[in-house]
């Protein structure tokens, strides 16, 4: 408050890009303005690149010494959120900051992975061990807690290993680049259309001494305002993920077999 008043600005006159968004609270002599993380709310503008979503808005303040309808000061600010859920990037992302503005960063979206007994995704396995008959289907759902409806979940990669180590040298891939490796064994039920992705897979014991398998999946958030988020899997040429966007994984298991 002191910095605003010393600049002849009324700290209680502020509003966001939409003049009707002017609610604030005062705590410890600080005036807090808050806006929901949704594109279009209170004039918030959403821009995205391959790795991040950037929400931008402005705070406008008026002078205490005159009754002008024109704001005396505008403070631009942006908040940056990762799109690649559970991703570890090897570079520091430095989005361009508007001169005189503020820049903040937010957490990654929280992702969950669930296993179902049925292809209708109604009967969920409880947490812990999962017992399967050899050659039976495992139904997998990956979902994200994300309040902005501009984003869809895209399942990029899923594979199994005989141990909980996701870096096992000989993984059995089920999905790569958003597409099933073998359409006879993997059916993509939903991908890139909602804040969840689903697939069904026929699983078999891996070639190792371990009686278990573990499932590992990576995903990202896609801005569906720009183009379709559904992976194109027909006649698709292989591609690689840039080293600057290596993904960590969601993992679940162990899964064992009923003899």
PDB file of C-alpha atoms in Angstrom, residues 27-214:
ATOM      1  CA  UNK A  27      -3.901  -8.359   4.896  1.00  0.00           C
ATOM      2  CA  UNK A  28      -0.846  -7.092   6.769  1.00  0.00           C
ATOM      3  CA  UNK A  29      -1.138  -3.739   5.016  1.00  0.00           C
ATOM      4  CA  UNK A  30      -1.065  -5.450   1.610  1.00  0.00           C
ATOM      5  CA  UNK A  31      -3.931  -5.193  -0.868  1.00  0.00           C
ATOM      6  CA  UNK A  32      -4.553  -8.538  -2.585  1.00  0.00           C
ATOM      7  CA  UNK A  33      -6.383  -8.838  -5.904  1.00  0.00           C
ATOM      8  CA  UNK A  34      -7.300 -12.331  -7.067  1.00  0.00           C
ATOM      9  CA  UNK A  35      -8.489 -13.728 -10.397  1.00  0.00           C
ATOM     10  CA  UNK A  36      -9.489 -17.266 -11.317  1.00  0.00           C
ATOM     11  CA  UNK A  37      -7.159 -19.170 -13.655  1.00  0.00           C
ATOM     12  CA  UNK A  38      -9.543 -19.263 -16.621  1.00  0.00           C
ATOM     13  CA  UNK A  39      -9.107 -17.775 -20.084  1.00  0.00           C
ATOM     14  CA  UNK A  40     -11.443 -14.805 -20.552  1.00  0.00           C
ATOM     15  CA  UNK A  41     -12.327 -14.336 -16.873  1.00  0.00           C
ATOM     16  CA  UNK A  42     -11.853 -10.671 -15.915  1.00  0.00           C
ATOM     17  CA  UNK A  43     -10.073 -10.099 -19.221  1.00  0.00           C
ATOM     18  CA  UNK A  44      -7.420 -12.756 -18.612  1.00  0.00           C
ATOM     19  CA  UNK A  45      -5.586 -13.712 -21.806  1.00  0.00           C
ATOM     20  CA  UNK A  46      -4.235 -17.253 -22.223  1.00  0.00           C
ATOM     21  CA  UNK A  47      -1.275 -17.992 -24.502  1.00  0.00           C
ATOM     22  CA  UNK A  48       0.465 -21.346 -24.824  1.00  0.00           C
ATOM     23  CA  UNK A  49       3.602 -22.849 -26.279  1.00  0.00           C
ATOM     24  CA  UNK A  50       4.679 -26.477 -26.316  1.00  0.00           C
ATOM     25  CA  UNK A  51       5.603 -26.583 -22.641  1.00  0.00           C
ATOM     26  CA  UNK A  52       3.779 -23.817 -20.748  1.00  0.00           C
ATOM     27  CA  UNK A  53       0.489 -21.964 -20.381  1.00  0.00           C
ATOM     28  CA  UNK A  54       0.796 -18.231 -19.685  1.00  0.00           C
ATOM     29  CA  UNK A  55      -2.126 -16.318 -18.154  1.00  0.00           C
ATOM     30  CA  UNK A  56      -1.812 -12.523 -18.463  1.00  0.00           C
ATOM     31  CA  UNK A  57      -3.848  -9.627 -17.121  1.00  0.00           C
ATOM     32  CA  UNK A  58      -3.357  -6.066 -15.861  1.00  0.00           C
ATOM     33  CA  UNK A  59      -4.176  -4.123 -12.715  1.00  0.00           C
ATOM     34  CA  UNK A  60      -5.272  -0.508 -13.171  1.00  0.00           C
ATOM     35  CA  UNK A  61      -5.034   2.130 -10.434  1.00  0.00           C
ATOM     36  CA  UNK A  62      -6.311   5.704 -10.254  1.00  0.00           C
ATOM     37  CA  UNK A  63      -4.793   8.849  -8.800  1.00  0.00           C
ATOM     38  CA  UNK A  64      -5.880  10.149  -5.414  1.00  0.00           C
ATOM     39  CA  UNK A  65      -5.484  13.775  -6.513  1.00  0.00           C
ATOM     40  CA  UNK A  66      -7.985  13.945  -9.382  1.00  0.00           C
ATOM     41  CA  UNK A  67     -11.273  12.459 -10.517  1.00  0.00           C
ATOM     42  CA  UNK A  68     -10.128  11.378 -13.976  1.00  0.00           C
ATOM     43  CA  UNK A  69     -11.793   8.302 -15.470  1.00  0.00           C
ATOM     44  CA  UNK A  70      -8.490   7.354 -17.084  1.00  0.00           C
ATOM     45  CA  UNK A  71      -6.277   5.044 -14.978  1.00  0.00           C
ATOM     46  CA  UNK A  72      -3.024   6.631 -13.866  1.00  0.00           C
ATOM     47  CA  UNK A  73      -1.064   3.388 -13.676  1.00  0.00           C
ATOM     48  CA  UNK A  74      -1.264  -0.096 -15.227  1.00  0.00           C
ATOM     49  CA  UNK A  75       0.640  -3.051 -13.782  1.00  0.00           C
ATOM     50  CA  UNK A  76       0.894  -5.977 -16.184  1.00  0.00           C
ATOM     51  CA  UNK A  77       1.374  -9.446 -14.723  1.00  0.00           C
ATOM     52  CA  UNK A  78       1.636 -13.032 -15.938  1.00  0.00           C
ATOM     53  CA  UNK A  79       1.439 -16.450 -14.290  1.00  0.00           C
ATOM     54  CA  UNK A  80       3.157 -19.420 -15.920  1.00  0.00           C
ATOM     55  CA  UNK A  81       2.056 -23.054 -15.535  1.00  0.00           C
ATOM     56  CA  UNK A  82       3.728 -26.183 -16.982  1.00  0.00           C
ATOM     57  CA  UNK A  83       1.695 -28.139 -19.539  1.00  0.00           C
ATOM     58  CA  UNK A  84       3.784 -31.301 -19.330  1.00  0.00           C
ATOM     59  CA  UNK A  85       2.464 -32.921 -16.206  1.00  0.00           C
ATOM     60  CA  UNK A  86       5.190 -34.516 -14.091  1.00  0.00           C
ATOM     61  CA  UNK A  87       7.822 -33.377 -16.601  1.00  0.00           C
ATOM     62  CA  UNK A  88      11.402 -32.548 -15.731  1.00  0.00           C
ATOM     63  CA  UNK A  89      12.873 -29.963 -18.091  1.00  0.00           C
ATOM     64  CA  UNK A  90      16.619 -29.682 -18.636  1.00  0.00           C
ATOM     65  CA  UNK A  91      16.477 -25.962 -19.363  1.00  0.00           C
ATOM     66  CA  UNK A  92      15.203 -22.933 -17.484  1.00  0.00           C
ATOM     67  CA  UNK A  93      12.076 -21.454 -19.054  1.00  0.00           C
ATOM     68  CA  UNK A  94      12.138 -17.667 -19.117  1.00  0.00           C
ATOM     69  CA  UNK A  95       8.931 -16.356 -20.728  1.00  0.00           C
ATOM     70  CA  UNK A  96       9.184 -12.805 -22.003  1.00  0.00           C
ATOM     71  CA  UNK A  97       8.179 -10.371 -19.301  1.00  0.00           C
ATOM     72  CA  UNK A  98       6.421  -7.112 -20.073  1.00  0.00           C
ATOM     73  CA  UNK A  99       8.418  -4.077 -19.008  1.00  0.00           C
ATOM     74  CA  UNK A 100       7.369  -2.944 -15.567  1.00  0.00           C
ATOM     75  CA  UNK A 101       5.209  -6.028 -15.084  1.00  0.00           C
ATOM     76  CA  UNK A 102       5.144  -8.966 -12.709  1.00  0.00           C
ATOM     77  CA  UNK A 103       5.818 -12.623 -13.468  1.00  0.00           C
ATOM     78  CA  UNK A 104       4.933 -15.618 -11.310  1.00  0.00           C
ATOM     79  CA  UNK A 105       4.974 -19.364 -11.763  1.00  0.00           C
ATOM     80  CA  UNK A 106       2.454 -21.964 -10.671  1.00  0.00           C
ATOM     81  CA  UNK A 107       2.612 -25.708  -9.975  1.00  0.00           C
ATOM     82  CA  UNK A 108       2.092 -28.501 -12.462  1.00  0.00           C
ATOM     83  CA  UNK A 109      -1.372 -29.980 -12.696  1.00  0.00           C
ATOM     84  CA  UNK A 110      -1.927 -33.009 -10.474  1.00  0.00           C
ATOM     85  CA  UNK A 111      -2.350 -36.254 -12.408  1.00  0.00           C
ATOM     86  CA  UNK A 112      -3.819 -39.590 -11.334  1.00  0.00           C
ATOM     87  CA  UNK A 113      -3.737 -43.070 -12.844  1.00  0.00           C
ATOM     88  CA  UNK A 114      -6.473 -45.648 -12.195  1.00  0.00           C
ATOM     89  CA  UNK A 115      -7.000 -49.269 -13.225  1.00  0.00           C
ATOM     90  CA  UNK A 116     -10.438 -50.739 -14.006  1.00  0.00           C
ATOM     91  CA  UNK A 117     -11.790 -54.271 -14.242  1.00  0.00           C
ATOM     92  CA  UNK A 118     -14.291 -53.514 -16.999  1.00  0.00           C
ATOM     93  CA  UNK A 119     -14.157 -51.793 -20.390  1.00  0.00           C
ATOM     94  CA  UNK A 120     -16.945 -49.420 -19.288  1.00  0.00           C
ATOM     95  CA  UNK A 121     -14.575 -47.970 -16.659  1.00  0.00           C
ATOM     96  CA  UNK A 122     -17.034 -48.424 -13.807  1.00  0.00           C
ATOM     97  CA  UNK A 123     -15.372 -50.970 -11.515  1.00  0.00           C
ATOM     98  CA  UNK A 124     -12.078 -49.578 -10.291  1.00  0.00           C
ATOM     99  CA  UNK A 125      -9.351 -51.702  -8.739  1.00  0.00           C
ATOM    100  CA  UNK A 126      -8.551 -50.602  -5.175  1.00  0.00           C
ATOM    101  CA  UNK A 127      -5.068 -49.241  -4.448  1.00  0.00           C
ATOM    102  CA  UNK A 128      -2.397 -51.884  -4.068  1.00  0.00           C
ATOM    103  CA  UNK A 129      -1.731 -55.138  -5.852  1.00  0.00           C
ATOM    104  CA  UNK A 130      -3.698 -56.016  -8.976  1.00  0.00           C
ATOM    105  CA  UNK A 131      -4.170 -59.666  -9.966  1.00  0.00           C
ATOM    106  CA  UNK A 132      -4.834 -60.440 -13.634  1.00  0.00           C
ATOM    107  CA  UNK A 133      -5.486 -63.580 -15.605  1.00  0.00           C
ATOM    108  CA  UNK A 134      -2.851 -63.991 -18.310  1.00  0.00           C
ATOM    109  CA  UNK A 135      -4.149 -62.461 -21.539  1.00  0.00           C
ATOM    110  CA  UNK A 136      -6.912 -60.465 -19.847  1.00  0.00           C
ATOM    111  CA  UNK A 137      -7.461 -56.780 -20.556  1.00  0.00           C
ATOM    112  CA  UNK A 138      -6.363 -54.015 -18.235  1.00  0.00           C
ATOM    113  CA  UNK A 139      -8.361 -50.801 -18.531  1.00  0.00           C
ATOM    114  CA  UNK A 140      -6.386 -47.669 -17.702  1.00  0.00           C
ATOM    115  CA  UNK A 141      -7.520 -44.110 -17.026  1.00  0.00           C
ATOM    116  CA  UNK A 142      -5.222 -41.128 -16.551  1.00  0.00           C
ATOM    117  CA  UNK A 143      -6.853 -37.895 -15.403  1.00  0.00           C
ATOM    118  CA  UNK A 144      -5.725 -34.414 -14.415  1.00  0.00           C
ATOM    119  CA  UNK A 145      -7.054 -31.855 -11.953  1.00  0.00           C
ATOM    120  CA  UNK A 146      -7.284 -28.809 -14.213  1.00  0.00           C
ATOM    121  CA  UNK A 147      -9.877 -26.055 -13.819  1.00  0.00           C
ATOM    122  CA  UNK A 148      -9.393 -24.384 -17.190  1.00  0.00           C
ATOM    123  CA  UNK A 149     -11.557 -26.121 -19.793  1.00  0.00           C
ATOM    124  CA  UNK A 150      -9.226 -24.933 -22.580  1.00  0.00           C
ATOM    125  CA  UNK A 151      -6.963 -27.938 -21.972  1.00  0.00           C
ATOM    126  CA  UNK A 152      -7.234 -31.612 -22.865  1.00  0.00           C
ATOM    127  CA  UNK A 153      -5.141 -34.527 -21.608  1.00  0.00           C
ATOM    128  CA  UNK A 154      -2.927 -36.183 -24.218  1.00  0.00           C
ATOM    129  CA  UNK A 155      -1.410 -39.510 -23.222  1.00  0.00           C
ATOM    130  CA  UNK A 156       2.011 -39.520 -24.863  1.00  0.00           C
ATOM    131  CA  UNK A 157       3.627 -42.774 -23.792  1.00  0.00           C
ATOM    132  CA  UNK A 158       2.843 -45.892 -21.757  1.00  0.00           C
ATOM    133  CA  UNK A 159       4.946 -48.995 -21.199  1.00  0.00           C
ATOM    134  CA  UNK A 160       5.437 -51.837 -18.736  1.00  0.00           C
ATOM    135  CA  UNK A 161       8.527 -53.063 -16.899  1.00  0.00           C
ATOM    136  CA  UNK A 162       9.178 -56.067 -14.621  1.00  0.00           C
ATOM    137  CA  UNK A 163      10.266 -53.753 -11.793  1.00  0.00           C
ATOM    138  CA  UNK A 164       9.287 -50.376 -10.420  1.00  0.00           C
ATOM    139  CA  UNK A 165      12.308 -48.821 -12.153  1.00  0.00           C
ATOM    140  CA  UNK A 166      10.952 -46.768 -15.092  1.00  0.00           C
ATOM    141  CA  UNK A 167      14.441 -46.752 -16.651  1.00  0.00           C
ATOM    142  CA  UNK A 168      14.486 -50.527 -17.173  1.00  0.00           C
ATOM    143  CA  UNK A 169      16.484 -51.225 -20.341  1.00  0.00           C
ATOM    144  CA  UNK A 170      13.912 -53.375 -22.134  1.00  0.00           C
ATOM    145  CA  UNK A 171      10.440 -51.899 -21.593  1.00  0.00           C
ATOM    146  CA  UNK A 172       7.362 -53.276 -23.316  1.00  0.00           C
ATOM    147  CA  UNK A 173       5.775 -50.274 -25.035  1.00  0.00           C
ATOM    148  CA  UNK A 174       2.010 -50.019 -25.273  1.00  0.00           C
ATOM    149  CA  UNK A 175       1.671 -46.408 -26.483  1.00  0.00           C
ATOM    150  CA  UNK A 176       4.206 -44.097 -28.117  1.00  0.00           C
ATOM    151  CA  UNK A 177       3.635 -40.549 -29.379  1.00  0.00           C
ATOM    152  CA  UNK A 178      -0.028 -40.872 -28.362  1.00  0.00           C
ATOM    153  CA  UNK A 179      -0.687 -43.951 -30.533  1.00  0.00           C
ATOM    154  CA  UNK A 180      -0.966 -47.690 -29.783  1.00  0.00           C
ATOM    155  CA  UNK A 181       2.071 -49.738 -30.769  1.00  0.00           C
ATOM    156  CA  UNK A 182      -0.089 -52.761 -31.633  1.00  0.00           C
ATOM    157  CA  UNK A 183      -3.779 -52.196 -32.398  1.00  0.00           C
ATOM    158  CA  UNK A 184      -4.450 -55.884 -31.729  1.00  0.00           C
ATOM    159  CA  UNK A 185      -3.308 -55.524 -28.120  1.00  0.00           C
ATOM    160  CA  UNK A 186      -4.058 -51.877 -27.295  1.00  0.00           C
ATOM    161  CA  UNK A 187      -7.281 -49.946 -27.916  1.00  0.00           C
ATOM    162  CA  UNK A 188      -7.202 -46.187 -27.362  1.00  0.00           C
ATOM    163  CA  UNK A 189     -10.628 -45.346 -25.938  1.00  0.00           C
ATOM    164  CA  UNK A 190     -10.129 -41.629 -25.358  1.00  0.00           C
ATOM    165  CA  UNK A 191      -7.137 -39.360 -25.896  1.00  0.00           C
ATOM    166  CA  UNK A 192      -6.963 -35.605 -26.460  1.00  0.00           C
ATOM    167  CA  UNK A 193     -10.715 -35.017 -26.047  1.00  0.00           C
ATOM    168  CA  UNK A 194     -11.147 -34.401 -22.319  1.00  0.00           C
ATOM    169  CA  UNK A 195      -9.249 -33.943 -19.075  1.00  0.00           C
ATOM    170  CA  UNK A 196      -8.767 -37.684 -18.964  1.00  0.00           C
ATOM    171  CA  UNK A 197      -7.360 -40.335 -21.292  1.00  0.00           C
ATOM    172  CA  UNK A 198      -8.393 -43.995 -21.412  1.00  0.00           C
ATOM    173  CA  UNK A 199      -7.127 -47.145 -23.074  1.00  0.00           C
ATOM    174  CA  UNK A 200      -7.480 -50.915 -22.796  1.00  0.00           C
ATOM    175  CA  UNK A 201      -4.520 -53.259 -23.202  1.00  0.00           C
ATOM    176  CA  UNK A 202      -3.961 -57.008 -23.274  1.00  0.00           C
ATOM    177  CA  UNK A 203      -1.030 -57.621 -20.956  1.00  0.00           C
ATOM    178  CA  UNK A 204       1.265 -60.625 -20.817  1.00  0.00           C
ATOM    179  CA  UNK A 205       4.134 -61.551 -18.475  1.00  0.00           C
ATOM    180  CA  UNK A 206       7.384 -59.908 -19.491  1.00  0.00           C
ATOM    181  CA  UNK A 207      10.451 -61.958 -20.349  1.00  0.00           C
ATOM    182  CA  UNK A 208      12.203 -61.850 -16.990  1.00  0.00           C
ATOM    183  CA  UNK A 209      12.407 -63.660 -13.688  1.00  0.00           C
ATOM    184  CA  UNK A 210       9.971 -61.218 -12.088  1.00  0.00           C
ATOM    185  CA  UNK A 211       6.336 -62.316 -11.679  1.00  0.00           C
ATOM    186  CA  UNK A 212       5.233 -58.674 -11.672  1.00  0.00           C
ATOM    187  CA  UNK A 213       4.799 -55.836 -14.107  1.00  0.00           C
ATOM    188  CA  UNK A 214       4.598 -52.104 -13.484  1.00  0.00           C
TER     189      UNK A 214
END
